Amino acid sequence: MDAILVEVLTKEFGDMTAVDGVSFTVKEGEIFGYLGPNGAGKTTTIRMLTTLVPPTFGRASIFGYDIKEQAYEAKQQFGVVPEVSNSYDDLSVWQNLMLSGQLYSIPKAQRVTKGEELLSVLGLNDHRDKRSKHLSKGLRRRLVLGMALITSPRLLFLDEPTSGLDVESVRLFREMMTDLVKKGTTIFLTTHNIEEASLLCDRVAIIVKGKIVALDSPERLRMTIAASRSITISVAEAPANIESLLSSMATVTAVLKEGDKWRMFTPDPPRVLLELNIMIANYGIKPISINTYGPSLEDVFLSVVKNERGS
Ligand SMILES: Nc1ncnc2c1ncn2[C@@H]1O[C@H](COP(=O)(O)OP(=O)(O)OP(=O)(O)O)[C@@H](O)[C@H]1O
Ligand SMILES: [Mg+2]
């Protein structure tokens, strides 16, 4: 059975269509990425799927339960880490965990055991009695993940869980996601971080202005990422044929002049840097600056949208 089934799901706010007829399925046990820029409609999709806002049109079900007709049953299937952490300010870390368990009628012994386990895996033992409003952003986010997991849900919605967190918290979140999926949990993850989507997800939907423009394995995303890496060089002195020299390098796929810089696109920036060094010495090129760039989200979207249209 599909963990999530979505058909032509649409949300309008007045004249504005935030989510524009999206359809997809999420298979049980996968990490499904929902990747898009700010304002694409990611949070609105999650809010509809988690029954917080009603769709204007279309339908969806969670493990077979219709989100409108069987909202109660649907809600029993998932946990949510929303975009904005929703723990209760004046309750302690432990009280927040226990309350979340109570709301879902988890028997006391079970929620205490699970709560202790979560404090430990989330690195929250030292903060157990701290009020939620006194937690740092990253710790609060960990608590909210704990609150979502106290019921051991079979499906977890995570709305940009790692956004704005430090390296250690990001690693913890990613490790937890991988562990949960190993144990059979299904994860719906929104992100605007391409690397995160390609690292973690089994499949990725790319959403732009409310529409899904691509739905793919991360393999193609990775290829797109690779193809949109670039190196720029600005020079004080260079031979007249610099453009053809730069283009002649083995892994350079295109060269663009941008103001006082040349931009070389390449799937292999380190190799181009090596060749560039040799060229600089051989042709008396005097560089002012050399920079390496990863792909921007826009590059990837443009490329995906172009490919979609072309295919
Ligand atoms: N309650 C609302 N009323 C009116 N417009 C809304 C409402 N909620 C969202 N929108 C609009 O819908 C669009 C999609 O918003 P949404 O929050 O779903 O985007 P997002 O992909 O989650 O973006 P971000 O990456 O910034 O979190 C935006 O243009 C937003 O302004
Ligand atoms: Mg959002």
Short mmCIF file of C-alpha atoms and ligand atoms in Angstrom, two decimals:
data_model
loop_
_atom_site.label_atom_id
_atom_site.label_comp_id
_atom_site.label_asym_id
_atom_site.label_seq_id
_atom_site.Cartn_x
_atom_site.Cartn_y
_atom_site.Cartn_z
CA MET A 1 0.00 0.00 0.00
CA ASP A 2 1.16 3.55 -0.70
CA ALA A 3 2.06 5.58 2.38
CA ILE A 4 0.78 8.72 0.67
CA LEU A 5 -1.41 9.02 -2.39
CA VAL A 6 -2.01 12.51 -3.76
CA GLU A 7 -4.30 13.33 -6.68
CA VAL A 8 -4.52 16.80 -8.23
CA LEU A 9 -4.15 18.40 -4.81
CA THR A 10 -4.72 22.13 -5.03
CA LYS A 11 -4.75 25.02 -2.59
CA GLU A 12 -5.86 28.50 -3.49
CA PHE A 13 -5.56 31.51 -1.20
CA GLY A 14 -7.86 34.07 -2.83
CA ASP A 15 -6.52 34.58 -6.38
CA MET A 16 -3.26 32.93 -5.52
CA THR A 17 -2.69 29.25 -6.25
CA ALA A 18 -0.15 28.04 -3.69
CA VAL A 19 -0.33 24.36 -4.71
CA ASP A 20 -1.43 23.75 -8.28
CA GLY A 21 -2.79 20.26 -8.91
CA VAL A 22 0.06 18.10 -7.63
CA SER A 23 -0.14 14.31 -7.96
CA PHE A 24 2.31 11.75 -6.61
CA THR A 25 2.61 8.66 -4.47
CA VAL A 26 5.03 7.97 -1.65
CA LYS A 27 5.86 4.30 -1.19
CA GLU A 28 6.03 2.75 2.23
CA GLY A 29 9.59 2.78 3.58
CA GLU A 30 11.07 5.46 1.32
CA ILE A 31 12.42 8.92 1.98
CA PHE A 32 10.55 11.12 -0.43
CA GLY A 33 12.04 14.56 -1.03
CA TYR A 34 9.93 17.60 -1.85
CA LEU A 35 12.45 20.11 -3.12
CA GLY A 36 11.67 23.68 -4.06
CA PRO A 37 12.61 27.32 -3.58
CA ASN A 38 10.94 29.69 -1.10
CA GLY A 39 7.24 30.07 -1.75
CA ALA A 40 7.03 26.97 -3.97
CA GLY A 41 4.17 25.44 -1.95
CA LYS A 42 6.05 22.88 0.16
CA THR A 43 4.63 23.86 3.54
CA THR A 44 1.13 24.29 2.13
CA THR A 45 1.32 20.73 0.75
CA ILE A 46 2.39 19.40 4.16
CA ARG A 47 -0.34 21.39 5.90
CA MET A 48 -2.97 19.84 3.62
CA LEU A 49 -1.58 16.31 4.00
CA THR A 50 -1.48 16.65 7.79
CA THR A 51 -5.11 17.90 7.80
CA LEU A 52 -4.30 21.41 9.08
CA VAL A 53 -5.75 23.20 6.06
CA PRO A 54 -8.40 21.81 3.72
CA PRO A 55 -7.51 21.46 0.02
CA THR A 56 -9.45 23.65 -2.41
CA PHE A 57 -9.52 20.76 -4.83
CA GLY A 58 -8.18 17.24 -5.23
CA ARG A 59 -7.73 14.43 -2.77
CA ALA A 60 -5.11 12.63 -0.74
CA SER A 61 -4.90 9.60 1.50
CA ILE A 62 -2.46 8.44 4.14
CA PHE A 63 -2.07 4.63 4.26
CA GLY A 64 -5.44 4.41 2.59
CA TYR A 65 -7.24 6.86 4.91
CA ASP A 66 -8.75 9.83 3.11
CA ILE A 67 -7.50 13.08 4.68
CA LYS A 68 -10.99 14.62 4.51
CA GLU A 69 -13.33 11.71 5.13
CA GLN A 70 -11.12 9.79 7.58
CA ALA A 71 -9.04 12.59 9.08
CA TYR A 72 -8.87 10.97 12.53
CA GLU A 73 -7.55 7.64 11.24
CA ALA A 74 -5.18 9.43 8.85
CA LYS A 75 -3.78 11.49 11.74
CA GLN A 76 -3.02 8.37 13.77
CA GLN A 77 -0.54 7.29 11.09
CA PHE A 78 1.96 10.16 11.13
CA GLY A 79 4.13 12.50 13.15
CA VAL A 80 5.05 16.02 12.00
CA VAL A 81 8.00 18.31 12.49
CA PRO A 82 6.50 21.58 11.24
CA GLU A 83 8.42 24.47 9.72
CA VAL A 84 8.06 26.49 12.91
CA SER A 85 8.77 24.53 16.09
CA ASN A 86 5.53 24.00 17.96
CA SER A 87 6.55 22.86 21.44
CA TYR A 88 4.80 24.47 24.40
CA ASP A 89 6.96 27.35 25.68
CA ASP A 90 6.27 26.95 29.38
CA LEU A 91 6.50 23.18 29.53
CA SER A 92 9.83 21.46 30.04
CA VAL A 93 11.41 19.19 27.47
CA TRP A 94 10.17 16.12 29.34
CA GLN A 95 6.66 17.52 29.84
CA ASN A 96 6.38 18.33 26.14
CA LEU A 97 7.36 14.77 25.24
CA MET A 98 4.90 13.26 27.70
CA LEU A 99 2.06 15.55 26.61
CA SER A 100 2.54 14.56 22.97
CA GLY A 101 2.30 10.90 24.00
CA GLN A 102 -0.81 11.57 26.06
CA LEU A 103 -2.54 13.39 23.20
CA TYR A 104 -2.22 10.19 21.20
CA SER A 105 -3.27 8.00 24.14
CA ILE A 106 0.07 6.20 24.40
CA PRO A 107 -0.04 4.23 27.70
CA LYS A 108 2.07 5.83 30.43
CA ALA A 109 4.70 3.10 30.79
CA GLN A 110 5.23 3.06 27.05
CA ARG A 111 5.56 6.83 26.68
CA VAL A 112 8.00 7.03 29.60
CA THR A 113 10.21 4.33 28.08
CA LYS A 114 10.04 5.91 24.63
CA GLY A 115 10.62 9.38 26.12
CA GLU A 116 13.80 8.25 27.90
CA GLU A 117 15.05 6.64 24.72
CA LEU A 118 14.37 9.79 22.69
CA LEU A 119 16.05 12.11 25.23
CA SER A 120 19.12 10.00 24.86
CA VAL A 121 19.24 9.66 21.04
CA LEU A 122 18.41 13.34 20.59
CA GLY A 123 21.12 14.46 23.01
CA LEU A 124 18.55 16.15 25.26
CA ASN A 125 19.32 14.43 28.57
CA ASP A 126 21.03 17.52 29.99
CA HIS A 127 18.06 19.69 29.03
CA ARG A 128 15.30 17.45 30.32
CA ASP A 129 13.86 19.96 32.82
CA LYS A 130 14.52 23.10 30.82
CA ARG A 131 11.47 24.98 29.62
CA SER A 132 11.05 24.80 25.88
CA LYS A 133 11.21 28.60 25.52
CA HIS A 134 14.73 28.53 26.96
CA LEU A 135 16.07 26.08 24.39
CA SER A 136 18.25 27.16 21.48
CA LYS A 137 16.72 26.82 18.02
CA GLY A 138 18.55 23.57 17.29
CA LEU A 139 17.65 21.96 20.62
CA ARG A 140 14.04 23.01 20.23
CA ARG A 141 13.97 21.42 16.81
CA ARG A 142 15.31 18.20 18.33
CA LEU A 143 12.56 18.32 20.94
CA VAL A 144 9.90 18.75 18.25
CA LEU A 145 11.34 15.72 16.43
CA GLY A 146 11.08 13.82 19.71
CA MET A 147 7.45 14.92 20.11
CA ALA A 148 6.72 13.64 16.59
CA LEU A 149 8.42 10.32 17.32
CA ILE A 150 6.91 9.57 20.73
CA THR A 151 4.05 7.71 19.07
CA SER A 152 6.49 5.71 16.87
CA PRO A 153 4.60 6.80 13.74
CA ARG A 154 4.93 4.82 10.53
CA LEU A 155 5.11 8.07 8.54
CA LEU A 156 7.01 11.24 9.40
CA PHE A 157 6.55 14.66 7.78
CA LEU A 158 9.60 16.89 8.14
CA ASP A 159 9.33 20.50 6.94
CA GLU A 160 12.87 21.76 6.30
CA PRO A 161 14.12 20.05 9.46
CA THR A 162 17.77 21.02 9.06
CA SER A 163 17.30 24.60 7.92
CA GLY A 164 19.35 26.99 10.07
CA LEU A 165 20.87 24.27 12.27
CA ASP A 166 24.53 23.82 13.11
CA VAL A 167 26.62 21.03 11.65
CA GLU A 168 26.17 18.72 14.63
CA SER A 169 22.38 19.04 14.67
CA VAL A 170 22.20 18.60 10.90
CA ARG A 171 24.22 15.38 11.22
CA LEU A 172 21.99 14.14 14.04
CA PHE A 173 18.82 14.80 12.04
CA ARG A 174 20.21 13.08 8.97
CA GLU A 175 21.40 10.06 10.95
CA MET A 176 18.02 9.78 12.63
CA MET A 177 16.24 9.88 9.29
CA THR A 178 18.44 7.10 7.92
CA ASP A 179 17.93 5.00 11.09
CA LEU A 180 14.17 5.49 11.04
CA VAL A 181 13.92 4.43 7.43
CA LYS A 182 15.99 1.33 8.17
CA LYS A 183 13.37 0.43 10.76
CA GLY A 184 10.61 0.81 8.18
CA THR A 185 9.42 4.39 8.75
CA THR A 186 8.37 6.39 5.69
CA ILE A 187 9.62 9.99 5.50
CA PHE A 188 8.25 12.96 3.58
CA LEU A 189 10.98 15.60 3.67
CA THR A 190 10.74 19.13 2.33
CA THR A 191 13.95 21.00 1.68
CA HIS A 192 15.44 23.71 -0.49
CA ASN A 193 18.85 22.10 -0.13
CA ILE A 194 19.67 20.13 -3.28
CA GLU A 195 22.59 18.33 -1.71
CA GLU A 196 20.40 17.20 1.19
CA ALA A 197 17.73 15.89 -1.17
CA SER A 198 20.21 14.02 -3.31
CA LEU A 199 22.01 12.62 -0.26
CA LEU A 200 19.01 11.30 1.65
CA CYS A 201 16.08 10.69 -0.65
CA ASP A 202 15.00 7.67 -2.66
CA ARG A 203 12.97 9.89 -4.94
CA VAL A 204 12.69 13.64 -5.24
CA ALA A 205 9.85 15.79 -6.53
CA ILE A 206 10.87 19.28 -7.57
CA ILE A 207 8.15 21.82 -6.98
CA VAL A 208 8.22 25.31 -8.48
CA LYS A 209 5.35 27.81 -8.14
CA GLY A 210 2.96 25.15 -6.88
CA LYS A 211 3.63 22.66 -9.68
CA ILE A 212 5.74 19.52 -9.71
CA VAL A 213 8.17 20.05 -12.59
CA ALA A 214 10.14 16.83 -12.12
CA LEU A 215 9.93 13.62 -10.13
CA ASP A 216 13.08 11.59 -10.24
CA SER A 217 15.62 9.43 -8.52
CA PRO A 218 18.39 11.54 -7.00
CA GLU A 219 20.74 10.07 -9.59
CA ARG A 220 19.56 12.53 -12.21
CA LEU A 221 19.58 15.31 -9.68
CA ARG A 222 23.22 14.46 -9.02
CA MET A 223 24.02 14.53 -12.72
CA THR A 224 22.34 17.91 -12.98
CA ILE A 225 24.29 19.12 -9.96
CA ALA A 226 27.53 17.90 -11.50
CA ALA A 227 26.85 19.55 -14.84
CA SER A 228 26.15 22.91 -13.24
CA ARG A 229 29.38 23.30 -11.28
CA SER A 230 31.59 26.12 -12.45
CA ILE A 231 34.89 27.92 -11.98
CA THR A 232 35.42 31.62 -12.61
CA ILE A 233 38.68 33.34 -13.36
CA SER A 234 39.35 37.06 -13.66
CA VAL A 235 42.64 38.12 -15.20
CA ALA A 236 44.92 41.14 -15.29
CA GLU A 237 46.65 39.99 -18.45
CA ALA A 238 45.77 37.27 -20.89
CA PRO A 239 46.33 36.25 -24.52
CA ALA A 240 43.64 37.28 -27.02
CA ASN A 241 42.57 33.68 -27.54
CA ILE A 242 41.84 33.08 -23.84
CA GLU A 243 38.27 31.97 -24.51
CA SER A 244 39.32 29.20 -26.85
CA LEU A 245 42.14 28.20 -24.49
CA LEU A 246 39.67 27.86 -21.61
CA SER A 247 37.20 25.99 -23.82
CA SER A 248 39.89 23.54 -24.88
CA MET A 249 40.24 22.06 -21.37
CA ALA A 250 39.13 18.43 -21.24
CA THR A 251 36.15 18.62 -18.88
CA VAL A 252 34.95 22.16 -19.61
CA THR A 253 31.51 22.00 -21.19
CA ALA A 254 30.93 25.72 -21.77
CA VAL A 255 32.64 29.09 -21.25
CA LEU A 256 30.78 32.35 -20.60
CA LYS A 257 32.10 35.89 -20.28
CA GLU A 258 30.58 37.59 -17.23
CA GLY A 259 31.79 41.17 -16.75
CA ASP A 260 35.52 40.96 -16.07
CA LYS A 261 35.33 37.19 -15.45
CA TRP A 262 35.23 34.03 -17.48
CA ARG A 263 32.99 31.26 -16.18
CA MET A 264 33.77 27.65 -17.09
CA PHE A 265 31.12 24.99 -16.51
CA THR A 266 32.49 21.57 -15.58
CA PRO A 267 31.48 18.36 -13.79
CA ASP A 268 35.06 18.13 -12.45
CA PRO A 269 36.28 21.43 -10.92
CA PRO A 270 39.48 20.00 -9.31
CA ARG A 271 40.71 18.71 -12.67
CA VAL A 272 40.02 22.06 -14.34
CA LEU A 273 41.95 23.83 -11.55
CA LEU A 274 44.97 21.63 -12.25
CA GLU A 275 44.82 22.30 -15.99
CA LEU A 276 44.24 25.97 -15.34
CA ASN A 277 47.47 26.18 -13.33
CA ILE A 278 49.46 24.72 -16.19
CA MET A 279 47.79 27.06 -18.68
CA ILE A 280 48.52 30.08 -16.48
CA ALA A 281 52.22 29.20 -16.44
CA ASN A 282 52.44 28.33 -20.16
CA TYR A 283 50.59 31.32 -21.61
CA GLY A 284 51.64 34.11 -19.24
CA ILE A 285 48.10 34.56 -17.91
CA LYS A 286 48.02 36.79 -14.80
CA PRO A 287 44.99 35.81 -12.70
CA ILE A 288 43.39 38.17 -10.16
CA SER A 289 40.95 35.68 -8.72
CA ILE A 290 39.79 32.11 -9.26
CA ASN A 291 36.63 30.75 -7.61
CA THR A 292 34.77 27.46 -7.63
CA TYR A 293 30.97 27.38 -7.49
CA GLY A 294 28.48 24.61 -6.76
CA PRO A 295 25.19 24.69 -8.61
CA SER A 296 22.61 27.17 -7.42
CA LEU A 297 19.10 25.87 -6.89
CA GLU A 298 18.07 28.06 -9.81
CA ASP A 299 20.62 26.38 -12.10
CA VAL A 300 19.25 22.98 -11.22
CA PHE A 301 15.63 24.02 -11.61
CA LEU A 302 16.31 25.69 -14.93
CA SER A 303 18.14 22.64 -16.14
CA VAL A 304 15.42 20.24 -14.96
CA VAL A 305 12.65 22.35 -16.42
CA LYS A 306 14.56 22.61 -19.72
CA ASN A 307 15.10 18.83 -19.81
CA GLU A 308 11.44 18.20 -19.05
CA ARG A 309 10.40 20.43 -21.92
CA GLY A 310 12.97 18.87 -24.23
CA SER A 311 12.00 15.27 -23.45
N1 LIG B 1 -2.35 31.29 4.85
C1 LIG B 1 -1.94 31.83 3.71
N2 LIG B 1 -2.62 32.85 3.13
C2 LIG B 1 -2.23 33.37 1.95
N3 LIG B 1 -1.16 32.95 1.25
C3 LIG B 1 -0.45 31.94 1.76
C4 LIG B 1 -0.81 31.33 3.01
N4 LIG B 1 0.09 30.33 3.25
C5 LIG B 1 0.96 30.33 2.20
N5 LIG B 1 0.65 31.29 1.31
C6 LIG B 1 1.34 31.58 0.04
O1 LIG B 1 1.42 30.38 -0.69
C7 LIG B 1 2.68 30.27 -1.35
C8 LIG B 1 3.36 28.98 -0.95
O2 LIG B 1 3.77 29.09 0.41
P1 LIG B 1 4.46 27.90 1.20
O3 LIG B 1 4.64 28.36 2.60
O4 LIG B 1 3.70 26.66 0.97
O5 LIG B 1 5.85 27.81 0.45
P2 LIG B 1 7.16 26.98 0.84
O6 LIG B 1 7.54 26.20 -0.37
O7 LIG B 1 6.94 26.24 2.09
O8 LIG B 1 8.23 28.14 1.04
P3 LIG B 1 9.46 28.26 2.09
O9 LIG B 1 10.63 27.54 1.45
O10 LIG B 1 9.71 29.72 2.16
O11 LIG B 1 9.04 27.66 3.39
C9 LIG B 1 3.45 31.52 -0.98
O12 LIG B 1 3.32 32.45 -2.02
C10 LIG B 1 2.77 32.01 0.27
O13 LIG B 1 2.88 33.41 0.39
MG MG B 2 7.85 26.26 3.89
#
